[in-house]
mmCIF file of C-alpha atoms in Angstrom:
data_model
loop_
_atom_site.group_PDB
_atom_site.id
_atom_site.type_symbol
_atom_site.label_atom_id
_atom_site.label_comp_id
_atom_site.label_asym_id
_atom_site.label_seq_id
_atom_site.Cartn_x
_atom_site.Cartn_y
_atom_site.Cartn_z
ATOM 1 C CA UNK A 281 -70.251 242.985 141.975
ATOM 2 C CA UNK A 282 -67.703 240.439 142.823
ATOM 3 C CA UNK A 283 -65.134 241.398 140.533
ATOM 4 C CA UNK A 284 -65.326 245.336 141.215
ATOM 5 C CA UNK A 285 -65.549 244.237 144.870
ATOM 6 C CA UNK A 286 -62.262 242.567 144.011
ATOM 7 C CA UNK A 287 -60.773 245.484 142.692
ATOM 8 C CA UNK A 288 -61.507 247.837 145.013
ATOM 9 C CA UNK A 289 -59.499 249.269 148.199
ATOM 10 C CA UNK A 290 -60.920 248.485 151.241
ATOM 11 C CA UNK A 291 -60.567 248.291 155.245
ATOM 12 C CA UNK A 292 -59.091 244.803 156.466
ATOM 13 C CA UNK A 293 -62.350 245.120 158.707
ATOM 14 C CA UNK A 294 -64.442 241.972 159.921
ATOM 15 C CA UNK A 295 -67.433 243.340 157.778
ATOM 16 C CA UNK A 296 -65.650 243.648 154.515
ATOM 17 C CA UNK A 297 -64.312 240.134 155.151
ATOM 18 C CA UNK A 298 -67.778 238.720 156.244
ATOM 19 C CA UNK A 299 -69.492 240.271 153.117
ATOM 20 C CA UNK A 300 -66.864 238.785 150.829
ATOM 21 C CA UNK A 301 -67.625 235.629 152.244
ATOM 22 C CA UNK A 302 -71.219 236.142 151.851
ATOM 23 C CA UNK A 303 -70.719 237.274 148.106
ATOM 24 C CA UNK A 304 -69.149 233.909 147.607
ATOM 25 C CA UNK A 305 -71.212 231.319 149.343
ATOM 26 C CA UNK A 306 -74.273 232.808 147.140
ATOM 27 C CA UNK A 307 -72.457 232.658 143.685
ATOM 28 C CA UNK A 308 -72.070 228.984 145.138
ATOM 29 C CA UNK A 309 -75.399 228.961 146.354
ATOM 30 C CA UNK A 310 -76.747 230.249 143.339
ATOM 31 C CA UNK A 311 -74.299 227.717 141.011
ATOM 32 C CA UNK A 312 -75.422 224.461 142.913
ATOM 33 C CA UNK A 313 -79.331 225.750 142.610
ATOM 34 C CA UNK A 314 -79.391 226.183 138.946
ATOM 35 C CA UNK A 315 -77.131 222.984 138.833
ATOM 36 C CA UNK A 316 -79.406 220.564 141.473
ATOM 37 C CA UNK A 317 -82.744 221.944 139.486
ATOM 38 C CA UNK A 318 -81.347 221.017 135.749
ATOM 39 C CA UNK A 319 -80.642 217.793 136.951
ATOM 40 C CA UNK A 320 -83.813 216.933 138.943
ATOM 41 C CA UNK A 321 -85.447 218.046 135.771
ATOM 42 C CA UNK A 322 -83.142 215.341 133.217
ATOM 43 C CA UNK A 323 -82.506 213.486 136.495
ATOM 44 C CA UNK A 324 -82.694 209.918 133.961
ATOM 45 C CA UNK A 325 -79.542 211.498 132.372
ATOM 46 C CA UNK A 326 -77.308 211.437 135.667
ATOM 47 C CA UNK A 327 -76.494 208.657 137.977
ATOM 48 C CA UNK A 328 -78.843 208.873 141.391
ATOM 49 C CA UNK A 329 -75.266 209.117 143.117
ATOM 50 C CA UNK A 330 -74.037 212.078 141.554
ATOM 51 C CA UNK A 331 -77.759 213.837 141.649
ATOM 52 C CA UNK A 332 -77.489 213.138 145.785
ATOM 53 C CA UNK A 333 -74.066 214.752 145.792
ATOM 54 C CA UNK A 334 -75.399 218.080 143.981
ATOM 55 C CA UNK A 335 -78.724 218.242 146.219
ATOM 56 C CA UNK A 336 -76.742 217.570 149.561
ATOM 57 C CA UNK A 337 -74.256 219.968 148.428
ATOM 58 C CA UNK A 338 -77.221 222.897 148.198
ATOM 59 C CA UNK A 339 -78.562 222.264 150.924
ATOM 60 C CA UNK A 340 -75.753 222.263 153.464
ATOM 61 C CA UNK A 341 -74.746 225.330 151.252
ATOM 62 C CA UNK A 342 -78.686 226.621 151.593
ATOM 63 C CA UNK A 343 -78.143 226.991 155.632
ATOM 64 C CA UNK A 344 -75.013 227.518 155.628
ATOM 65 C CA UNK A 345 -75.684 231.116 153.399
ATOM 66 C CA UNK A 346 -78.404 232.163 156.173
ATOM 67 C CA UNK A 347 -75.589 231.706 158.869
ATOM 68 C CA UNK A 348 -73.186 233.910 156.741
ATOM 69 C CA UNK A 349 -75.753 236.788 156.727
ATOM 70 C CA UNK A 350 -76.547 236.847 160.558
ATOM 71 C CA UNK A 351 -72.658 236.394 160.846
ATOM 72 C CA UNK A 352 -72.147 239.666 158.352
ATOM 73 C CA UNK A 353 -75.049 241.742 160.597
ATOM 74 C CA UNK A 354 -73.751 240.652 163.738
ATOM 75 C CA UNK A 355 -69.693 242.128 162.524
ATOM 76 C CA UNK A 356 -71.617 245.534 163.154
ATOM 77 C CA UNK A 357 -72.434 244.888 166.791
ATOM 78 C CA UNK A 358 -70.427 245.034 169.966
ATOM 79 C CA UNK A 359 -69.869 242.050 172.497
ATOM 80 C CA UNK A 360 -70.530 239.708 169.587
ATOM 81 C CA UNK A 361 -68.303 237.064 170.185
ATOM 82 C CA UNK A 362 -70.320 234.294 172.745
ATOM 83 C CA UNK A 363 -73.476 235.135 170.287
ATOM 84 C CA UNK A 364 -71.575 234.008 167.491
ATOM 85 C CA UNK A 365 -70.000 230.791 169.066
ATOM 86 C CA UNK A 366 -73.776 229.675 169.614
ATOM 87 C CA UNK A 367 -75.260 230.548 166.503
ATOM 88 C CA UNK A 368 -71.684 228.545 164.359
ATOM 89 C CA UNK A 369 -72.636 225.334 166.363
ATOM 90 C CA UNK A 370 -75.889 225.807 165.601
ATOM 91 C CA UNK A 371 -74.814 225.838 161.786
ATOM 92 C CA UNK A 372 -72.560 222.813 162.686
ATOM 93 C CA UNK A 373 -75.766 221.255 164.059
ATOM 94 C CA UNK A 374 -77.793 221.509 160.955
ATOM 95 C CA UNK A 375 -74.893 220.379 159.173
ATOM 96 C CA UNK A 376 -75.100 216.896 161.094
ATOM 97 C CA UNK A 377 -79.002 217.062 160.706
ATOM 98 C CA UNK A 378 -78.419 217.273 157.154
ATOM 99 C CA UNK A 379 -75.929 214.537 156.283
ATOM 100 C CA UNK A 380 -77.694 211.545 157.057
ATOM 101 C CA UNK A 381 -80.357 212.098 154.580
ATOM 102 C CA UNK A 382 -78.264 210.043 152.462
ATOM 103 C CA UNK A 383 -79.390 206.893 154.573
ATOM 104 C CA UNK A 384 -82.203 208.127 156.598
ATOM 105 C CA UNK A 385 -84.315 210.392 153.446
ATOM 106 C CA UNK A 386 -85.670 212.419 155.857
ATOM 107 C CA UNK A 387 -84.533 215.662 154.120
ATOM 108 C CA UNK A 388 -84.860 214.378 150.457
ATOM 109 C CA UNK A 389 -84.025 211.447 148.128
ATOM 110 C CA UNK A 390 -83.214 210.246 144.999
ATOM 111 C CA UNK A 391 -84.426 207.638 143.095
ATOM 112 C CA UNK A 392 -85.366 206.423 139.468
ATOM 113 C CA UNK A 393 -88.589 208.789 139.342
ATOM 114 C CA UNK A 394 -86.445 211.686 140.036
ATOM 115 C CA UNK A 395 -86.052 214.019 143.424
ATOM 116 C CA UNK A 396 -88.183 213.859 146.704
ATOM 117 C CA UNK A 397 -88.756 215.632 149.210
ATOM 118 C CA UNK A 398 -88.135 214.290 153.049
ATOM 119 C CA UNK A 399 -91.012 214.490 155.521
ATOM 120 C CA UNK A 400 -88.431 216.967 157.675
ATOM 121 C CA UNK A 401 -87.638 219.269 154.338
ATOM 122 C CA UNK A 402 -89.094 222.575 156.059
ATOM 123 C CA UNK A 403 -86.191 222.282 158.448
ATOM 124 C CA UNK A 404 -84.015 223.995 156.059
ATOM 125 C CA UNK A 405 -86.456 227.493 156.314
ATOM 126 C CA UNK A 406 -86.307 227.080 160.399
ATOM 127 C CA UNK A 407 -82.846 227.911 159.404
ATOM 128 C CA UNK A 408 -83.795 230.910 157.607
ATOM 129 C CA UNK A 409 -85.909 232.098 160.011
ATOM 130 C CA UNK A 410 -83.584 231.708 163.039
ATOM 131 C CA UNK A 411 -80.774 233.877 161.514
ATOM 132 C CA UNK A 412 -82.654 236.218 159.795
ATOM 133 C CA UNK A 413 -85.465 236.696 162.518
ATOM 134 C CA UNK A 414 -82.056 236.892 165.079
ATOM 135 C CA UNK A 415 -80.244 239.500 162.460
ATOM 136 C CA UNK A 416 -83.204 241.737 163.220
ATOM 137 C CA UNK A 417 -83.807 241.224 166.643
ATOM 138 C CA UNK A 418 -79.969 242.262 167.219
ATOM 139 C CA UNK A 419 -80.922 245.477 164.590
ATOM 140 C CA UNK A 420 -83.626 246.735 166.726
ATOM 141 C CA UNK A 421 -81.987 246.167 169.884
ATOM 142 C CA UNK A 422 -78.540 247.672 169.445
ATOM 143 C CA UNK A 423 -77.590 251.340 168.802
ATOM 144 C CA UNK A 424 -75.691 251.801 165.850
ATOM 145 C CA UNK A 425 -75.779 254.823 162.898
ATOM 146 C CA UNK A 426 -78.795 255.538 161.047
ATOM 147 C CA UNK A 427 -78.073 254.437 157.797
ATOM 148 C CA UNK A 428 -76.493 251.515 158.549
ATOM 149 C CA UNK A 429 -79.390 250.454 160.746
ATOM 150 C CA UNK A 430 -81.817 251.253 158.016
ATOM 151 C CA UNK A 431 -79.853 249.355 155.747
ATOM 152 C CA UNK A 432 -79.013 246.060 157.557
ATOM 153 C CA UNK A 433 -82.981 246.052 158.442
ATOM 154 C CA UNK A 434 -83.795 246.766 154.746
ATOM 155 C CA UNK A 435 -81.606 243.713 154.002
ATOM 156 C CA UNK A 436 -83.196 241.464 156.521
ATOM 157 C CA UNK A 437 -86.712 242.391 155.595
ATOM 158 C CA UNK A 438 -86.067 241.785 151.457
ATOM 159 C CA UNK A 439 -84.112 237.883 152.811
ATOM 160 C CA UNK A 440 -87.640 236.897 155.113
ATOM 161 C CA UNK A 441 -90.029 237.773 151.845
ATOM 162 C CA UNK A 442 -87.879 235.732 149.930
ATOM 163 C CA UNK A 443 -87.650 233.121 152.419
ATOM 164 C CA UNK A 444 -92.248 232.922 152.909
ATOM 165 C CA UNK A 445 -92.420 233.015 149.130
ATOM 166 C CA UNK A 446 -89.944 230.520 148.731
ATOM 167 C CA UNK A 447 -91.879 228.478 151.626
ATOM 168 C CA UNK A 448 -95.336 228.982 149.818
ATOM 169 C CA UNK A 449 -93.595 228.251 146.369
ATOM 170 C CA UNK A 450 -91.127 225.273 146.616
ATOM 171 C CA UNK A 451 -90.464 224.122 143.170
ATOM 172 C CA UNK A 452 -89.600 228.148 141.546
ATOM 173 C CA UNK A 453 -86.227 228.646 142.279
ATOM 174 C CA UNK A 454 -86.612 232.460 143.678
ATOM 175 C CA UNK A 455 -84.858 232.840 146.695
ATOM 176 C CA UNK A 456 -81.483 233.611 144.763
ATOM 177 C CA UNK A 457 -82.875 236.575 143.555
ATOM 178 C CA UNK A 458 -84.125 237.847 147.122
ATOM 179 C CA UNK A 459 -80.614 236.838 148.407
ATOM 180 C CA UNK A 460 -79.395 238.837 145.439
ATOM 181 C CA UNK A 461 -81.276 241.896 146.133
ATOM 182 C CA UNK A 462 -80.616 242.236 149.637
ATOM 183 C CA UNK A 463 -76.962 241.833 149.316
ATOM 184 C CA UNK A 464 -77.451 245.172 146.342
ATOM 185 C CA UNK A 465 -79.035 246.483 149.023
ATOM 186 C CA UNK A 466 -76.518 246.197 151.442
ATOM 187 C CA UNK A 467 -73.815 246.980 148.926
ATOM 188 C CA UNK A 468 -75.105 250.430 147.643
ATOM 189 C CA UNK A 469 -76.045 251.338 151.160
ATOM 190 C CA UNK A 470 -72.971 250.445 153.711
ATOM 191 C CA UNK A 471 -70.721 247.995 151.762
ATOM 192 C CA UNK A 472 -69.370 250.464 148.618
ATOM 193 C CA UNK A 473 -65.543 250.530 148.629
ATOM 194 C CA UNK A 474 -65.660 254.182 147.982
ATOM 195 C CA UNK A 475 -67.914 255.040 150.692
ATOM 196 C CA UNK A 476 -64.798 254.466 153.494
ATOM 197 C CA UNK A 477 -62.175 256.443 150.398
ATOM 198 C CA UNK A 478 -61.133 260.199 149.605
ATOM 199 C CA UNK A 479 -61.569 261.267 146.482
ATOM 200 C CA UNK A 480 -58.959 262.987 145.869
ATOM 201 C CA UNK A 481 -55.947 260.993 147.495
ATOM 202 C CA UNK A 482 -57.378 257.490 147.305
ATOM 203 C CA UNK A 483 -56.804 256.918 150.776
ATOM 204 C CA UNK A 484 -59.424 255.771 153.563
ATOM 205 C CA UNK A 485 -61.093 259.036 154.374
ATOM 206 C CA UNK A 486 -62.202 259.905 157.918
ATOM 207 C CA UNK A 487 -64.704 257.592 158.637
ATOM 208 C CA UNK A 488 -63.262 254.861 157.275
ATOM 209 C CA UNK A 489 -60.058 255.167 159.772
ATOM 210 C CA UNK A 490 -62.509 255.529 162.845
ATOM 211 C CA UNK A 491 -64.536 251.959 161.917
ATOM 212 C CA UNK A 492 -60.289 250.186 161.410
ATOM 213 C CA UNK A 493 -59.574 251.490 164.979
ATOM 214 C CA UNK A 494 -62.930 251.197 166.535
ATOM 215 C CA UNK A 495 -62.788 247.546 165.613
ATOM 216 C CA UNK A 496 -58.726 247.040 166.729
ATOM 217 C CA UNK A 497 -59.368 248.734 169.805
ATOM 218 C CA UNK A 498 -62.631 246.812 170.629
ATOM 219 C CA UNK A 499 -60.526 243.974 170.337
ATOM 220 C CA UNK A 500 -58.356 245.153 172.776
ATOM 221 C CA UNK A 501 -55.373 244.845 169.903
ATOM 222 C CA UNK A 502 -52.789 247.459 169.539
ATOM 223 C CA UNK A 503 -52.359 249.775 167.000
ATOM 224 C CA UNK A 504 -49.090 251.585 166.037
ATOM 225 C CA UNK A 505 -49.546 254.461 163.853
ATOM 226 C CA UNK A 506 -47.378 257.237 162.099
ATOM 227 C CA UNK A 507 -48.725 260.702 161.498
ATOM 228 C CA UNK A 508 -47.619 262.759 158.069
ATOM 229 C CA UNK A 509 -48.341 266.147 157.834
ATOM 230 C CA UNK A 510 -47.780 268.545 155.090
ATOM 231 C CA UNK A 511 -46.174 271.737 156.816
ATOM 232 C CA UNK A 512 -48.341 274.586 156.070
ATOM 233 C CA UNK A 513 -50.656 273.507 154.123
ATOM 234 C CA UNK A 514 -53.235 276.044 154.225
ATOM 235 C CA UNK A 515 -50.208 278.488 152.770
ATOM 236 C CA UNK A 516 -49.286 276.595 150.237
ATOM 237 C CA UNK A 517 -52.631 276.018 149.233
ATOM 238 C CA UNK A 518 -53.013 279.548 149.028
ATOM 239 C CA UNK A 519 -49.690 280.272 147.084
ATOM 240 C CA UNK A 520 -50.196 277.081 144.424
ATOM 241 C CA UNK A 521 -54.204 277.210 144.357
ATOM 242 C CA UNK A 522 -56.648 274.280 145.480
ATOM 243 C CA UNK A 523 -55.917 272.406 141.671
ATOM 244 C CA UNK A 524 -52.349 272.179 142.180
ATOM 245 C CA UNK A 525 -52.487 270.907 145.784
ATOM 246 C CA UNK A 526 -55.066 268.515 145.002
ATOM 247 C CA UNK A 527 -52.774 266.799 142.182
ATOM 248 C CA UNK A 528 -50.097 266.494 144.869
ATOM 249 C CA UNK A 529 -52.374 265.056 147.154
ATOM 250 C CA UNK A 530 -53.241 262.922 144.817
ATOM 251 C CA UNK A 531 -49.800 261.953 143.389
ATOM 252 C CA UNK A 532 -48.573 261.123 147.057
ATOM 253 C CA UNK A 533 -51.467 259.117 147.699
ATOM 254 C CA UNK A 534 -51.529 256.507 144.635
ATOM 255 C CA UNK A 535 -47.567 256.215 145.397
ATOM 256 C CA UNK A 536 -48.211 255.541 149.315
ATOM 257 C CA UNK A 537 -50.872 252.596 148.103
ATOM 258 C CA UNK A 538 -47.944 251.376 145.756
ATOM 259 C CA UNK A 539 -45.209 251.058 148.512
ATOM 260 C CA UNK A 540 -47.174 250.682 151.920
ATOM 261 C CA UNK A 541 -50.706 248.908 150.441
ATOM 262 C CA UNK A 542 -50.436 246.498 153.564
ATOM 263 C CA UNK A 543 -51.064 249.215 156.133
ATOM 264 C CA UNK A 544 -54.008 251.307 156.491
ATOM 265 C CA UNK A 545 -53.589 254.576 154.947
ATOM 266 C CA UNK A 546 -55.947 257.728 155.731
ATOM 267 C CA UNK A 547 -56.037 260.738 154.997
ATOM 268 C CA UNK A 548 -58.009 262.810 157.554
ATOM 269 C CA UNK A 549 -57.603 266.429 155.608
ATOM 270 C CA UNK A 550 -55.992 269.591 155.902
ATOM 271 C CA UNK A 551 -52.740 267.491 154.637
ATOM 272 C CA UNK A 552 -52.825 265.425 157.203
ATOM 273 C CA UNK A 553 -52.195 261.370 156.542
ATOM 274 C CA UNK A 554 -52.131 258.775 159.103
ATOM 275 C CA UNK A 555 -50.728 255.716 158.926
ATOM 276 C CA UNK A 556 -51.613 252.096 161.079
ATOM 277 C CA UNK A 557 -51.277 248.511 161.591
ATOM 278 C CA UNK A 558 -51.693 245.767 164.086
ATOM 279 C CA UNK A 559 -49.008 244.012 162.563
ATOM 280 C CA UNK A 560 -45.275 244.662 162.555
ATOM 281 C CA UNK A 561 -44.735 248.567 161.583
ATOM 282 C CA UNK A 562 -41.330 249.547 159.804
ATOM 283 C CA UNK A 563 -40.710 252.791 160.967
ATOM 284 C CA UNK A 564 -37.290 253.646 158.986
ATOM 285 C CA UNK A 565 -38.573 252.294 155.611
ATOM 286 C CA UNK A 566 -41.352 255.532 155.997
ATOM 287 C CA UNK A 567 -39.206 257.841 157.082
ATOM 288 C CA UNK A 568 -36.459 256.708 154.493
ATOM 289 C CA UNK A 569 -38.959 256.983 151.972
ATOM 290 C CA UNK A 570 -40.915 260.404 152.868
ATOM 291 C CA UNK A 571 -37.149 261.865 153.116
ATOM 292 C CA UNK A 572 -36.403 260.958 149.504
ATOM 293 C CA UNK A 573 -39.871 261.614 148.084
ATOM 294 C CA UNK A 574 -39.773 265.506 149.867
ATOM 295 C CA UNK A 575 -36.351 266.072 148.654
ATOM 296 C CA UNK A 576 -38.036 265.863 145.106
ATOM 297 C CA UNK A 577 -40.602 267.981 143.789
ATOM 298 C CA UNK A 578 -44.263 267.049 142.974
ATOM 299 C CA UNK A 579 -44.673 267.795 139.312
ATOM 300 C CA UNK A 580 -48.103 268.281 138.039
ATOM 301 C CA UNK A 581 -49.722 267.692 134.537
ATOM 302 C CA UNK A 582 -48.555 271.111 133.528
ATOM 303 C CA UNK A 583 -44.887 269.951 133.983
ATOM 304 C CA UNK A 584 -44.646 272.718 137.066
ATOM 305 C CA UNK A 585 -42.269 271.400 140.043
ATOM 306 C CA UNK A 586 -44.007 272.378 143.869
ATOM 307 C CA UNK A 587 -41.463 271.959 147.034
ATOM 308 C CA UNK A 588 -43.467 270.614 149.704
ATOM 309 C CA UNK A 589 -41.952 269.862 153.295
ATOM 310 C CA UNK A 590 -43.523 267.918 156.108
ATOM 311 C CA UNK A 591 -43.714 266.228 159.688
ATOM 312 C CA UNK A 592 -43.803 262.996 161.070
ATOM 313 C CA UNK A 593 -45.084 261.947 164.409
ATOM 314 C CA UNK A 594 -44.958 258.272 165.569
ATOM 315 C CA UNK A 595 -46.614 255.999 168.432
ATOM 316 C CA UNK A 596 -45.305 252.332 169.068
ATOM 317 C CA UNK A 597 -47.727 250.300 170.669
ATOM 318 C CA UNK A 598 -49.430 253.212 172.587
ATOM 319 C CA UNK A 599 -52.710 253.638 171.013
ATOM 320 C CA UNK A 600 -54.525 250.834 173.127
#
């Protein structure tokens, strides 16, 4: 999932970064797990330093995965920010909790018989159940679409069976594969790449624009954005047929990823594209381009050339 995630095009959005982050921290999760339990188990084979190191390591890593999927829920909810604040010190507080078990053991220890547990272990699942009871608290109390409500809760529900069984069942390592199913969950349900893309330029489609400026204008951040429009594109649909127009579409769109991939590209239909950033927007490097790439024909697979001509429209720093 990782590695197609990796490969895929997708919104510079605070929930595709958050669930990026998540994937990550549970591969490390999941690595320092497998790791920690192999070498409880041949624990005489490893020095009681390095076996502290790998255990300490999980479990700061154990919390610190419950914090990153309230922080992914909570990138889908308005008037986040204090919320969040509060629940990373809280993370930062654990963290502190956690550290001196080296000295104090009251989390877990090592010692020639192997790994034990600290008398204040079950601290680590009043982790899980703060961010994952607080993910669905914020679920049920905030509107948001139906699917992605469903989904998130769906999520939540699959991470606090894993986290009771994993209570009632210490010693079988099975909360990676809850973790790992509810992040499937979330992927096939709100998270796929091609969910926010048009199939037939490549491009964001329509709803995947509205969620890039919903969140930049939440923000109170300023967008600049350029309009392209294919002139008459309803005729010349007509005149080349819906096959020919879509490989055009579809040519222009895979070469306006190659030259502009840094802004966010849509296109919203009807041969319409739009184009926006937050950042620093070089107007004459479009229009340069678009000038030269009009002047040329598209050709299509069947080696026919189609004339196209177009529009631009630009806004600096006015959509606020």
């Amino acid at each position: 999932m990782l590695c197609y995630y990796f490969r895929r095009y997708h919104l510079p959005v605070d929930r595709n970064r958050n669930f990026l982050k998540l994937l990550v921290m549970e591969v490390i999760v999941m690595a320092l797990d497998i790791l920690a339990t192999w070498m409880d188990d041949f624990h005489l084979a490893c020095s009681i330093q390095l076996l502290t190191v790998i255990n300490l390591a999980f479990f700061l890593c154990f919390i610190t995965r419950a914090y990153q999927f309230y922080h992914y829920t909570a990138s889908f909810l308005p008037e986040r920010k204090k919320r969040n604040v509060f629940m990373a010190g809280l993370l930062m507080a654990g963290w502190l909790y956690i550290l001196p078990t080296v000295l104090f053991h009251h989390i877990f220890w090592m010692d020639a018989q192997g790994y034990h547990s600290g008398p204040f272990y079950n601290v680590i699942y009043l982790y899980n159940a703060i961010y994952f009871g607080t993910s669905l608290v914020l679920l049920l109390r905030y509107k948001m679409p139906k699917r992605e409500r469903e989904t998130l809760m769906a999520a939540q529900m699959i991470l606090i069976v894993g986290s009771l069984i994993r209570y009632l069942l210490p010693k079988i390592p099975i909360m990676d594969f809850f973790c790992t199913l509810s992040l499937l969950t979330i992927y096939l349900g709100v998270q796929n790449p091609d969910l926010m893309l048009n199939d037939k330029t490549g491009l964001f489609n329509s709803l995947g624009f509205y969620y890039y400026a919903r969140e930049q204008l939440h923000q109170g951040k300023k967008m600049k954005m350029m309009m392209l429009s294919i002139d008459h594109y309803e005729g010349m649909k007509a005149i080349y047929g819906n096959r020919k127009m879509r490989e055009c579409l579809h040519m222009l769109g895979h070469e306006m990823i190659t030259h502009f991939r840094k802004y966010v590209l849509a296109y919203q239909g009807g041969g319409r594209f739009f184009i926006a950033t937050t950042g620093e927007f070089d107007a004459s490097a479009f229009i340069h381009y678009f000038a030269n790439r009009f002047s040329q024909p598209f050709v299509i697979n069947n080696g026919e050339n189609i004339y196209l001509n177009y529009c631009i429209s630009y806004l600096d720093d006015q959509v606020q």
